Coordinates of C-alpha atoms and ligand atoms in Angstrom, one line a residue:
X1 CA 25.9 -18.5 -12.0
X2 CA 24.2 -16.0 -14.5
X3 CA 22.4 -17.0 -17.8
X4 CA 20.4 -13.8 -19.3
X5 CA 19.5 -16.1 -22.5
X6 CA 16.1 -16.8 -23.2
X7 CA 15.3 -20.5 -23.5
X8 CA 14.3 -21.8 -26.8
X9 CA 10.7 -21.9 -25.6
X10 CA 11.0 -18.3 -24.3
X11 CA 12.5 -16.9 -27.5
X12 CA 10.0 -18.5 -29.5
X13 CA 7.3 -16.9 -27.4
X14 CA 8.7 -13.5 -27.6
X15 CA 9.0 -13.7 -31.8
X16 CA 5.4 -14.8 -31.9
X17 CA 4.3 -12.1 -29.4
X18 CA 6.2 -9.5 -31.2
X19 CA 4.9 -10.5 -34.4
X20 CA 1.1 -10.4 -33.1
X21 CA 2.0 -7.1 -31.3
X22 CA 3.6 -5.7 -34.8
X23 CA 1.1 -6.8 -37.4
X24 CA -2.3 -6.9 -35.4
X25 CA -2.3 -5.4 -32.0
X26 CA -0.3 -1.7 -32.8
X27 CA -2.4 -1.2 -35.8
X28 CA -5.6 -1.0 -33.9
X29 CA -4.2 1.0 -31.0
X30 CA -5.1 4.4 -32.0
X31 CA -8.6 3.6 -33.1
X32 CA -9.2 1.7 -29.9
X33 CA -8.0 4.9 -28.0
X34 CA -10.3 7.0 -30.0
X35 CA -13.2 5.0 -29.5
X36 CA -12.4 3.5 -26.3
X37 CA -13.4 -0.2 -27.7
X38 CA -11.5 -3.0 -29.0
X39 CA -13.1 -5.2 -31.8
X40 CA -14.8 -8.3 -30.4
X41 CA -13.7 -10.2 -33.3
X42 CA -10.0 -9.9 -32.4
X43 CA -10.6 -10.7 -28.7
X44 CA -12.2 -13.9 -29.9
X45 CA -9.4 -14.9 -31.9
X46 CA -7.0 -14.2 -29.1
X47 CA -9.3 -16.2 -27.1
X48 CA -9.2 -19.0 -29.6
X49 CA -5.1 -19.3 -29.9
X50 CA -3.7 -22.4 -29.0
X51 CA -4.2 -22.6 -24.9
X52 CA -6.0 -19.0 -25.5
X53 CA -3.8 -15.9 -24.9
X54 CA -5.7 -14.2 -22.0
X55 CA -5.1 -11.9 -19.5
X56 CA -4.1 -13.7 -16.1
X57 CA -3.2 -17.8 -15.8
X58 CA -6.3 -20.0 -16.0
X59 CA -5.4 -23.6 -14.6
X60 CA -4.6 -26.1 -17.2
X61 CA -7.2 -28.7 -15.7
X62 CA -10.2 -26.0 -16.9
X63 CA -8.5 -25.7 -20.4
X64 CA -6.5 -22.9 -19.6
X65 CA -2.8 -22.6 -20.3
X66 CA -2.1 -23.5 -16.5
X67 CA 0.4 -23.2 -14.0
X68 CA 2.8 -26.3 -13.3
X69 CA 1.3 -27.8 -16.9
X70 CA 4.0 -29.5 -18.9
X71 CA 4.1 -27.1 -21.6
X72 CA 5.0 -24.0 -19.2
X73 CA 8.0 -25.8 -17.6
X74 CA 11.6 -25.4 -18.6
X75 CA 14.1 -28.1 -19.9
X76 CA 15.1 -28.7 -16.1
X77 CA 11.4 -29.1 -15.3
X78 CA 11.1 -25.9 -13.8
X79 CA 7.7 -23.8 -14.0
X80 CA 8.1 -21.1 -16.1
X81 CA 4.8 -19.5 -15.9
X82 CA 6.1 -16.0 -14.7
X83 CA 9.0 -15.9 -17.0
X84 CA 6.9 -16.6 -20.1
X85 CA 4.4 -14.3 -19.1
X86 CA 6.9 -11.4 -18.6
X87 CA 8.4 -12.1 -21.8
X88 CA 5.3 -12.2 -23.8
X89 CA 4.1 -9.1 -21.7
X90 CA 7.1 -6.8 -23.1
X91 CA 6.2 -7.5 -26.6
X92 CA 2.5 -7.1 -26.3
X93 CA 2.7 -4.1 -24.3
X94 CA 5.2 -2.5 -27.0
X95 CA 2.2 -3.3 -29.4
X96 CA -0.6 -1.6 -27.0
X97 CA -1.5 -2.1 -23.1
X98 CA -5.1 -1.0 -23.6
X99 CA -6.0 -3.5 -26.2
X100 CA -4.3 -6.2 -24.2
X101 CA -6.0 -5.0 -21.1
X102 CA -9.4 -5.9 -22.7
X103 CA -8.0 -9.8 -23.5
X104 CA -10.6 -12.0 -22.1
X105 CA -9.5 -14.0 -19.1
X106 CA -9.6 -14.0 -15.0
X107 CA -7.1 -10.9 -14.9
X108 CA -6.3 -9.6 -11.3
X109 CA -9.1 -11.5 -10.1
X110 CA -7.3 -15.0 -10.9
X111 CA -4.5 -15.1 -8.3
X112 CA -6.8 -14.3 -5.3
X113 CA -9.2 -17.4 -6.4
X114 CA -6.0 -19.3 -6.9
X115 CA -4.2 -18.7 -3.7
X116 CA -7.2 -18.5 -1.4
X117 CA -10.2 -20.6 -3.2
X118 CA -11.1 -24.0 -2.3
X119 CA -10.6 -26.5 -4.9
X120 CA -14.4 -26.3 -5.8
X121 CA -14.2 -22.7 -5.8
X122 CA -11.0 -22.8 -8.2
X123 CA -13.1 -25.0 -10.5
X124 CA -16.1 -22.9 -10.3
X125 CA -14.9 -19.9 -11.1
X126 CA -12.1 -20.9 -13.6
X127 CA -14.5 -23.2 -15.4
X128 CA -16.1 -20.1 -16.7
X129 CA -13.2 -19.5 -18.9
X130 CA -13.4 -22.7 -20.6
X131 CA -17.2 -21.9 -21.6
X132 CA -17.5 -20.9 -25.3
X133 CA -17.8 -16.9 -25.3
X134 CA -15.6 -13.9 -24.0
X135 CA -15.3 -14.1 -20.4
X136 CA -13.7 -12.0 -18.1
X137 CA -12.6 -11.9 -14.3
X138 CA -12.1 -8.5 -12.0
X139 CA -10.8 -7.5 -8.8
X140 CA -12.2 -5.1 -6.6
X141 CA -10.2 -3.6 -3.7
X142 CA -10.1 0.1 -4.3
X143 CA -12.9 2.5 -3.0
X144 CA -13.3 6.4 -3.0
X145 CA -11.8 6.5 0.6
X146 CA -9.1 3.7 0.4
X147 CA -6.8 3.4 -2.5
X148 CA -3.3 3.3 -1.2
X149 CA -4.6 2.9 2.7
X150 CA -5.9 -0.6 1.7
X151 CA -6.9 -1.6 5.3
X152 CA -9.3 1.4 5.5
X153 CA -11.8 -0.3 3.2
X154 CA -15.2 0.7 4.1
X155 CA -17.4 -1.7 1.9
X156 CA -19.3 -3.9 4.7
X157 CA -20.2 -7.8 4.6
X158 CA -22.4 -9.6 7.3
X159 CA -23.5 -13.1 7.6
X160 CA -27.2 -13.9 7.1
X161 CA -27.8 -17.3 7.3
X162 CA -26.6 -18.9 4.1
X163 CA -25.5 -15.8 2.4
X164 CA -23.3 -12.6 3.2
X165 CA -24.5 -9.5 2.5
X166 CA -22.2 -6.7 1.0
X167 CA -22.8 -2.6 1.1
X168 CA -20.8 -0.4 -0.1
X169 CA -18.7 1.0 -3.6
X170 CA -15.7 0.1 -5.6
X171 CA -14.4 2.3 -7.8
X172 CA -11.5 2.1 -11.0
X173 CA -11.9 -1.4 -11.3
X174 CA -10.4 -3.1 -14.5
X175 CA -13.0 -4.7 -16.8
X176 CA -15.5 -4.3 -13.8
X177 CA -18.8 -3.7 -15.7
X178 CA -17.9 -6.8 -18.4
X179 CA -16.6 -9.4 -15.8
X180 CA -18.5 -12.5 -15.4
X181 CA -17.1 -12.5 -11.6
X182 CA -15.4 -10.0 -9.4
X183 CA -13.4 -10.6 -6.4
X184 CA -14.4 -8.1 -3.8
X185 CA -13.0 -7.0 -0.7
X186 CA -15.0 -6.3 2.2
X187 CA -15.0 -5.8 6.1
X188 CA -16.7 -7.7 9.1
X189 CA -15.3 -4.5 11.1
X190 CA -13.5 -1.9 10.4
X191 CA -12.2 -1.8 13.6
X192 CA -10.2 -4.9 12.9
X193 CA -8.1 -3.3 9.9
X194 CA -7.0 -6.1 7.7
X195 CA -8.0 -8.9 9.9
X196 CA -11.5 -8.0 9.2
X197 CA -11.1 -8.1 5.6
X198 CA -13.1 -11.2 3.6
X199 CA -12.9 -11.9 -0.4
X200 CA -16.0 -12.4 -2.0
X201 CA -16.4 -13.7 -5.7
X202 CA -19.5 -11.4 -6.8
X203 CA -21.3 -13.0 -10.0
X204 CA -22.6 -10.8 -12.7
X205 CA -26.4 -10.6 -12.4
X206 CA -26.2 -11.3 -8.1
X207 CA -29.3 -9.1 -6.8
X208 CA -28.0 -5.5 -5.3
X209 CA -24.6 -5.8 -7.6
X210 CA -24.9 -2.5 -10.2
X211 CA -22.2 -1.1 -12.3
X212 CA -21.8 2.6 -11.9
X213 CA -20.1 5.0 -14.0
X214 CA -17.3 4.2 -16.6
X215 CA -14.3 6.4 -16.0
X216 CA -13.3 9.0 -19.1
X217 CA -9.3 8.6 -18.4
X218 CA -6.5 10.6 -20.0
X219 CA -4.6 7.3 -20.9
X220 CA -5.2 3.6 -21.2
X221 CA -8.6 5.3 -22.7
X222 CA -9.5 1.7 -24.5
X223 CA -9.4 -0.2 -21.0
X224 CA -12.7 -0.3 -19.3
X225 CA -12.5 1.4 -15.6
X226 CA -15.7 0.7 -13.6
X227 CA -17.4 2.0 -10.7
X228 CA -19.3 -0.9 -8.8
X229 CA -22.1 -0.9 -6.2
X230 CA -23.3 -3.1 -4.1
X231 CA -26.2 -2.7 -2.0
X232 CA -27.8 -5.0 0.0
X233 CA -26.1 -7.5 -2.3
X234 CA -26.7 -11.1 -1.2
X235 CA -23.7 -13.5 -1.7
X236 CA -23.9 -17.1 -1.3
X237 CA -21.7 -18.2 1.3
X238 CA -20.0 -20.7 -0.9
X239 CA -18.5 -17.6 -2.7
X240 CA -16.7 -16.7 0.5
X241 CA -13.0 -17.2 -0.9
X242 CA -11.5 -20.3 0.8
X243 CA -14.4 -20.3 3.5
X244 CA -14.6 -18.9 6.9
X245 CA -11.8 -20.9 8.5
X246 CA -9.3 -19.4 5.8
X247 CA -9.9 -15.8 7.8
X248 CA -9.1 -17.0 11.4
X249 CA -5.4 -15.5 10.6
X250 CA -4.2 -12.7 8.3
X251 CA -5.2 -14.3 5.5
X252 CA -7.8 -12.5 4.1
X253 CA -5.1 -9.4 3.7
X254 CA -2.3 -11.7 2.6
X255 CA -4.8 -12.7 0.1
X256 CA -5.0 -9.6 -1.6
X257 CA -1.2 -9.0 -1.0
X258 CA 0.0 -12.1 -2.7
X259 CA -1.8 -11.0 -6.1
X260 CA 0.6 -7.9 -6.4
X261 CA 3.6 -10.3 -6.1
X262 CA 2.4 -12.0 -9.4
X263 CA 1.2 -8.7 -10.7
X264 CA 3.6 -5.9 -10.1
X265 CA 6.6 -7.1 -11.9
X266 CA 3.7 -7.8 -14.8
X267 CA 3.2 -4.2 -14.7
X268 CA 6.7 -3.1 -14.6
X269 CA 7.6 -4.8 -17.6
X270 CA 4.5 -3.2 -19.2
X271 CA 6.0 -0.1 -18.8
X272 CA 9.2 -1.1 -20.1
X273 CA 7.5 -2.3 -23.3
X274 CA 5.7 0.9 -23.6
X275 CA 9.1 3.2 -23.2
X276 CA 10.8 0.6 -25.3
X277 CA 8.1 1.5 -28.1
X278 CA 8.6 5.4 -27.5
X279 CA 12.5 5.3 -27.6
X280 CA 12.7 2.8 -30.5
X281 CA 10.3 5.8 -32.4
X282 CA 12.4 8.5 -30.8
X283 CA 16.0 6.9 -32.0
X284 CA 14.8 6.1 -35.6
X285 CA 13.6 9.7 -35.7
X286 CA 17.0 11.0 -35.0
X287 CA 18.6 8.7 -37.4
X288 CA 16.2 9.8 -40.1
X289 CA 17.0 13.1 -39.3
X290 CA 20.8 12.6 -40.0
X291 CA 20.6 11.0 -43.1
X292 CA 24.1 9.9 -42.6
X293 CA 25.5 13.4 -42.0
X294 CA 27.7 14.2 -39.2
X295 CA 25.5 14.8 -35.7
X296 CA 25.2 18.3 -34.3
X297 CA 25.8 19.0 -30.8
X298 CA 22.1 19.4 -30.3
X299 CA 21.4 15.9 -31.9
X300 CA 24.3 14.2 -29.7
X301 CA 22.9 15.8 -26.9
X302 CA 19.6 14.0 -27.4
X303 CA 21.2 10.9 -28.6
X304 CA 23.1 10.5 -25.0
X305 CA 19.7 11.3 -23.2
X306 CA 18.3 8.5 -25.2
X307 CA 21.4 6.3 -24.4
X308 CA 21.1 6.9 -20.7
X309 CA 17.4 6.1 -21.1
X310 CA 18.2 2.7 -22.6
X311 CA 20.4 1.7 -20.0
X312 CA 17.5 2.5 -17.4
X313 CA 15.0 0.2 -19.4
X314 CA 17.4 -2.6 -19.6
X315 CA 18.0 -2.4 -15.7
X316 CA 13.9 -2.0 -15.3
X317 CA 14.1 -5.3 -17.5
X318 CA 16.0 -7.1 -15.5
X319 CA 14.2 -6.2 -11.9
X320 CA 10.8 -7.6 -13.4
X321 CA 12.8 -10.7 -14.5
X322 CA 14.2 -11.5 -11.4
X323 CA 10.8 -10.7 -9.4
X324 CA 9.1 -13.4 -12.1
X325 CA 11.7 -15.6 -12.0
X326 CA 11.4 -15.6 -7.9
X327 CA 7.8 -16.2 -8.5
X328 CA 8.4 -19.3 -10.4
X329 CA 10.8 -20.4 -7.9
X330 CA 8.2 -20.1 -5.3
X331 CA 10.8 -17.5 -3.5
X332 CA 9.2 -14.9 -1.4
X333 CA 9.7 -11.9 -3.7
X334 CA 7.3 -8.9 -2.3
X335 CA 10.3 -6.8 -2.1
X336 CA 11.5 -7.6 -5.4
X337 CA 8.1 -7.1 -6.8
X338 CA 7.9 -3.7 -5.2
X339 CA 11.1 -2.8 -6.8
X340 CA 10.6 -3.8 -10.0
X341 CA 7.3 -1.9 -10.4
X342 CA 8.3 1.2 -8.8
X343 CA 11.7 1.4 -10.7
X344 CA 10.1 0.8 -14.0
X345 CA 6.8 2.9 -13.9
X346 CA 9.6 5.7 -13.2
X347 CA 12.3 5.4 -15.4
X348 CA 9.6 4.4 -18.2
X349 CA 7.9 7.8 -17.5
X350 CA 11.2 9.5 -17.6
X351 CA 12.5 7.5 -21.0
X352 CA 9.0 8.2 -22.6
X353 CA 9.3 12.1 -22.0
X354 CA 12.8 12.0 -22.8
X355 CA 11.8 10.4 -26.4
X356 CA 9.1 12.9 -27.0
X357 CA 11.6 16.0 -26.2
X358 CA 13.8 14.7 -28.8
X359 CA 11.5 14.4 -31.5
X360 CA 10.3 18.0 -30.6
X361 CA 6.7 19.0 -32.0
X362 CA 6.6 15.7 -34.1
X363 CA 6.6 13.8 -30.7
X364 CA 2.9 15.3 -30.3
X365 CA 1.7 14.1 -33.5
X366 CA -1.2 11.2 -32.6
X367 CA 0.0 9.2 -35.7
X368 CA 3.5 8.7 -34.1
X369 CA 1.9 7.2 -31.1
X370 CA 4.5 8.9 -28.6
X371 CA 1.6 11.3 -27.0
X372 CA -0.5 8.3 -26.4
X373 CA 2.3 6.1 -24.6
X374 CA 3.0 9.1 -22.5
X375 CA -0.5 9.4 -21.6
X376 CA -1.0 5.5 -20.9
X377 CA 2.3 5.6 -18.9
X378 CA 1.1 7.9 -16.4
X379 CA -1.3 5.6 -14.5
X380 CA 1.5 2.7 -14.2
X381 CA 3.0 4.8 -11.2
X382 CA -0.5 4.9 -9.9
X383 CA -2.1 1.6 -9.9
X384 CA -1.4 -1.6 -8.4
X385 CA 0.0 0.5 -5.5
X386 CA 1.7 3.8 -6.2
X387 CA 5.3 4.4 -6.7
X388 CA 5.3 6.3 -3.3
X389 CA 3.8 3.3 -1.5
X390 CA 6.1 0.9 -3.0
X391 CA 8.7 3.0 -1.8
X392 CA 7.5 3.1 1.4
X393 CA 7.1 -0.8 1.4
X394 CA 10.6 -1.4 0.5
X395 CA 11.8 1.1 3.0
X396 CA 10.1 -0.7 5.9
X397 CA 11.5 -3.9 5.2
X398 CA 15.0 -2.6 4.8
X399 CA 14.6 -1.3 8.5
X400 CA 13.1 -4.7 9.4
X401 CA 15.2 -6.8 8.1
X402 CA 18.8 -6.8 6.7
X403 CA 18.7 -6.9 2.9
X404 CA 19.4 -9.4 0.7
X405 CA 21.9 -8.6 -2.1
Ligands
FAD501 C1 -6.7 2.7 -15.0 C2 -6.7 2.2 -13.6 C3 -7.1 0.9 -13.2 C4 -7.3 0.6 -11.9 N1 -7.8 -0.8 -11.9 C5 -8.3 -1.3 -10.4 C6 -8.6 -2.5 -10.3 O1 -8.4 -3.3 -11.1 N2 -8.9 -2.8 -9.0 C7 -8.7 -1.9 -7.9 O2 -9.0 -2.6 -6.9 N3 -7.8 -0.8 -8.0 C8 -7.7 -0.6 -9.2 N4 -7.5 0.9 -9.4 C9 -7.0 1.7 -8.3 C10 -5.7 1.9 -8.0 O3 -5.2 0.9 -7.6 C11 -5.4 3.1 -7.1 O4 -5.7 4.2 -7.6 C12 -4.4 3.3 -6.1 O5 -4.4 2.3 -5.5 C13 -4.1 4.5 -5.8 O6 -5.0 4.9 -4.9 P1 -5.9 6.3 -5.1 O7 -6.2 6.6 -6.4 O8 -6.9 6.3 -3.9 O9 -4.7 7.5 -4.4 P2 -4.4 7.7 -3.2 O10 -4.4 6.4 -2.1 O11 -5.6 8.5 -2.5 O12 -2.8 8.6 -3.2 C14 -3.0 9.9 -3.6 C15 -1.7 10.2 -3.3 O13 -1.1 10.3 -2.3 C16 0.0 9.5 -2.0 N5 -0.2 8.5 -0.5 C17 -1.0 7.9 -0.3 N6 -0.4 7.2 1.0 C18 0.6 7.8 1.1 C19 1.6 7.5 2.4 N7 1.2 7.1 3.2 N8 2.8 8.4 2.3 C20 3.4 9.1 1.1 N9 2.6 9.4 0.1 C21 0.8 8.6 0.2 C22 0.1 8.6 -3.2 O14 1.2 7.9 -3.5 C23 -0.5 9.5 -3.9 O15 0.2 10.3 -4.6 C24 -6.9 1.4 -10.9 C25 -6.8 2.5 -11.2 C26 -6.6 3.2 -12.2 C27 -6.3 4.6 -12.5

């Protein structure tokens, strides 16, 4: 049984998000790219929308849009949080991803708190987002010597009476400098690999926690990417996510990975949204060139490459939708999330490149956005696990267990 139609609620969410992306987000994108900043007034306006338009799900109990909340269930009573997020995500990405990455909210820090945190920790850390003002969370796993090889993190943690002492450095952390709190991964013993990992919520202002350099990047220039430093940083024991018993098995590492099961489809759909914007721009450019006349051999050939790109984007979108649907259904979706992200990032870059090619030198003009989207898209094959790593993860699974079609 197949149903590719959006529900009324999903369709309305898409229309509203598209209007916001077109009328508000896109018009501020070039200036944000140039200055590296997004106006606070805009962020405050987004946070004040009904339920709050935020980066990451904030549970209903603490004033957020919630998971399992009535308004995010479909007509059959099933949760549709991830499906709605994916539909909204494509439209907002069509507007501008780096602007969106500035939206207040728990961001990638949300899932580990939801999945691993105790009730008290959920209330305490998500409660921050119900307070007046702009608030962010962040997720700090990557280190100078451990990106793809997450098991190799070198930031240490050791218990000292009622606290844990953290030492080490994290790099490339989205919203790391402005975050109210950061989920930090550290190890009790590097020799234990993943089993030695612990997750802490480190709050801004904790002694021994400081911000290092802010990256000056090729793309996503309006999104803050920070280095974080932990120097004998004392974190209260109450901030060890899930408490000590949580780490008796492999949970510490699984907590990190479950974040990706919900975030990778989202990253994939962002790539689709950006590439769709580039594709639409190039298609309109070719149509305008034609002015109703017969296409030349050159124009027909360029249009063919755009037509192939459309099919690839449609396929990528379906992979993202499927992975999000599985997350809503509570089905294990690690492979599907990796497939969606790896495929979407790759085809989005190709579609954006072909769109630029179709426009010739005009594709490089800033005012047409395509060169910016080209720069922004590169990172999609790097963060949240590089394309190569996703393909390794998928291949390993295929060798271990029979494929499910
Ligand atoms: C804009 C931006 C935002 C980010 N935000 C965050 C964040 O919020 N939190 C966070 O924790 N991290 C974040 N990151 C970090 C990101 O997740 C890492 O950059 C990513 O995991 C890759 O790690 P690395 O850069 O160390 O590359 P490496 O792991 O050093 O990889 C370098 C190259 O080697 C390849 N490679 C590595 N291992 C293998 C292998 N076994 N087989 C084949 N090829 C391999 C990779 O595919 C890649 O091509 C962000 C990065 C960027 C650029």
